[in-house]
Coordinates of C-alpha atoms and ligand atoms in Angstrom, one line a residue:
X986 CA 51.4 63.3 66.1
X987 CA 54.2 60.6 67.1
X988 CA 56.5 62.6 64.7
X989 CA 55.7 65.4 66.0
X990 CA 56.3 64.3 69.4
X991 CA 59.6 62.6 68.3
X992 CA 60.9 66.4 67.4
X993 CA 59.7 67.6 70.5
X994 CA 62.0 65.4 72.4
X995 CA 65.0 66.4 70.2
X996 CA 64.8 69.7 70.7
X997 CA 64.3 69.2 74.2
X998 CA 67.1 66.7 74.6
X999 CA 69.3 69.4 72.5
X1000 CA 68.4 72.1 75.1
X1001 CA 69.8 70.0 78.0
X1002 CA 72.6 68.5 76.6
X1003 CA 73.8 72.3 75.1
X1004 CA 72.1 74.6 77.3
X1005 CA 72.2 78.2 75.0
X1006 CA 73.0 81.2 76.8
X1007 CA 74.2 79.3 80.2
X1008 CA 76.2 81.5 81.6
X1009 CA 76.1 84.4 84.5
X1010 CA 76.1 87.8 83.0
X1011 CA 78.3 90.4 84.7
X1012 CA 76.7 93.5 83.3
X1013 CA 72.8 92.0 84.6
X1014 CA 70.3 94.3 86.1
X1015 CA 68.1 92.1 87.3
X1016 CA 68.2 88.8 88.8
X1017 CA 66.7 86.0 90.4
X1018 CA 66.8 82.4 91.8
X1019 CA 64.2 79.3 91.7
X1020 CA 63.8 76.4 93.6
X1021 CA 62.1 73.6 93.1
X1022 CA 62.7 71.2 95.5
X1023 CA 59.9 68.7 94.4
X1024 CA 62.5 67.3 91.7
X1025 CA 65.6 69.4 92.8
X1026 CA 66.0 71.8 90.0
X1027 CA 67.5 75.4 90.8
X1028 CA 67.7 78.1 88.2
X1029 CA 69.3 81.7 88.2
X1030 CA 68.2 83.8 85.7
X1031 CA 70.0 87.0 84.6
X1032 CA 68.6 89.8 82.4
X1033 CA 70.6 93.1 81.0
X1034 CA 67.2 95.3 80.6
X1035 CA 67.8 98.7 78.1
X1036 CA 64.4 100.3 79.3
X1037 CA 62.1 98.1 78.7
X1038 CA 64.5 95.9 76.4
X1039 CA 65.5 92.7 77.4
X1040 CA 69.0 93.0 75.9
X1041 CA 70.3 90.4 77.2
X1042 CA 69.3 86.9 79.0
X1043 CA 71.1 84.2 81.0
X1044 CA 70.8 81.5 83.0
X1045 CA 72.6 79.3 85.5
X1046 CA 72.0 76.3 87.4
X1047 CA 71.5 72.7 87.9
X1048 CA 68.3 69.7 87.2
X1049 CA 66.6 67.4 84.8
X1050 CA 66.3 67.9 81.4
X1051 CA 62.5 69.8 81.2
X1052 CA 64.1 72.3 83.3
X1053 CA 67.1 72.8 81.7
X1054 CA 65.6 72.9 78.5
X1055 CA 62.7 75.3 79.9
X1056 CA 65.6 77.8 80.5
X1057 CA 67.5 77.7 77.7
X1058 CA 64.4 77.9 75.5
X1059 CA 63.3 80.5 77.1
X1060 CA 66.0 82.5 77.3
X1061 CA 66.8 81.9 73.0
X1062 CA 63.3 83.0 72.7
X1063 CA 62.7 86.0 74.8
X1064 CA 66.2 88.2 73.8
X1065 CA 65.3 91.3 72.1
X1066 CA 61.8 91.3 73.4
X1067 CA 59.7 93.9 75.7
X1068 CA 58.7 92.8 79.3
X1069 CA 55.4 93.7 77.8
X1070 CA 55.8 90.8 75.3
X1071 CA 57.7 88.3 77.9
X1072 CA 54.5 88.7 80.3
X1073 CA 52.9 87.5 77.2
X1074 CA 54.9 85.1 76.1
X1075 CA 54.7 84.0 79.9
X1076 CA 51.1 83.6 80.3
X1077 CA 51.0 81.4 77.0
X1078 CA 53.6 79.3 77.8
X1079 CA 51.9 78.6 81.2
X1080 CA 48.3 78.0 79.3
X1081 CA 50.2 75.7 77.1
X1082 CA 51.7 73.3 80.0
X1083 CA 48.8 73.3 82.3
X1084 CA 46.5 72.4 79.6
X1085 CA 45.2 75.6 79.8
X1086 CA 45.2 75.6 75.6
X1087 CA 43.6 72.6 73.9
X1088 CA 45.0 72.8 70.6
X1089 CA 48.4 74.5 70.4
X1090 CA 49.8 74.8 66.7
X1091 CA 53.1 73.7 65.7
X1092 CA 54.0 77.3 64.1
X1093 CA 51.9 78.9 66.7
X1094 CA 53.9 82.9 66.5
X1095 CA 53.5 83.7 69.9
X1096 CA 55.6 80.3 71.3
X1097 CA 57.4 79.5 68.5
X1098 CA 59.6 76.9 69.5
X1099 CA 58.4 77.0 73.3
X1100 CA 55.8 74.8 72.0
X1101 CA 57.8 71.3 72.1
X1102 CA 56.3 71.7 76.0
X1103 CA 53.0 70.8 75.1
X1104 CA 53.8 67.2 76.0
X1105 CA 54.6 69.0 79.8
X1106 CA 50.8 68.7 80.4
X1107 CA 50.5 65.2 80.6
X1108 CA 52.9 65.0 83.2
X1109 CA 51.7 67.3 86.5
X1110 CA 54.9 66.9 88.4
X1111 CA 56.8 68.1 85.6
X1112 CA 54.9 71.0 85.0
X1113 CA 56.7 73.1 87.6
X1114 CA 60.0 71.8 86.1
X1115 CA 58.4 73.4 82.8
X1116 CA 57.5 76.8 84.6
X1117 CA 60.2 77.4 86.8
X1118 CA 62.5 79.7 84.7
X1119 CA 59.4 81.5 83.9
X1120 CA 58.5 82.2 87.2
X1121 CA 62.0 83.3 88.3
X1122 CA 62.3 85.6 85.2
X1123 CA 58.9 87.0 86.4
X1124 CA 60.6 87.5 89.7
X1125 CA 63.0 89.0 87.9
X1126 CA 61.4 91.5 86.4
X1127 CA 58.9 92.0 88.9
X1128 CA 60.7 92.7 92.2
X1129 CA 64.5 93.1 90.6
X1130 CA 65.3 89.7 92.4
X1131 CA 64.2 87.4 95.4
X1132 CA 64.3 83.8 95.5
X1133 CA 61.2 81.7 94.2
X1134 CA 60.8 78.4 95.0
X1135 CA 57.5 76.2 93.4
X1136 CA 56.7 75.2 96.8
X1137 CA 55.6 77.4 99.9
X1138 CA 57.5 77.4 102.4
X1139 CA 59.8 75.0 102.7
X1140 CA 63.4 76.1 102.3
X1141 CA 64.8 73.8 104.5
X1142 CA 66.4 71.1 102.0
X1143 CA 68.4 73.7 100.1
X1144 CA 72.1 73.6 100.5
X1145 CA 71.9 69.3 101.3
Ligands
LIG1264 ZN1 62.7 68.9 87.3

């Protein structure tokens, strides 16, 4: 399991320190932004939808590592997929870091490499570092763009 956990860190450490796809995307039909002020991560994701294609994925922003990662490894995972398949994707991913799913497997199909968060569980405040490009792409998709933030409410310390 230490081994395991060992590669989890690499690939997370990878994802922060060469963030894919982190860029703004002129031709993006959707959008959204995410707050989370409990650690001070902010993410913008981008998505190019053909129908019900996600074409095309991006992301922009600044915070720690989990969140950058998050992004990034969401975004390498989820182009070329349906919104149908994201939600899924989605909804496993946030099983997976709230503990939701006792034993995830290493190859597990639906995650693939989305499942070096497992560790996320352990950690409650990082959790929402985890999930917050999720729930902005949800936003994205859902609404075509408003601004999420992981805690209700308070917008006040943006912008400091
Ligand atoms: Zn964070």
């Amino acid at each position: 399991m230490s081994e395991l956990r060992e590669l989890y860190q690499e690939v997370i450490l990878d994802h922060n320190k060469r963030p894919r796809n982190f860029r703004t995307l002129p031709e993006a039909d959707h959008m959204a932004e995410g707050h989370n002020p409990l650690c001070g991560d902010n993410v913008t994701v981008y998505l190019q939808m053909d129908g019900d294609v996600i074409r095309d994925i991006s992301f922009q922003g600044s915070g720690c590592a989990i969140s950058k990662a998050s992004a990034s490894l969401m975004t390498t995972e989820l182009k070329g997929k349906t919104q149908a398949e994201a939600e899924v994707i989605f909804q496993r991913f946030h099983d997976l870091v709230t503990g939701g799913m006792d034993d995830v497997q290493e190859d597990d199909e639906t995650l693939g490499k989305l499942a070096v968060f497992s560790g996320v569980r352990e950690y409650p405040a990082r959790v929402k570092c985890a999930s917050l490009a999720w729930h902005t792409l949800h936003s994205a998709l859902d609404e075509g763009g408003r601004t999420v933030t992981t805690e209700e409410g308070d917008e006040a310390a943006s912008g400091a």
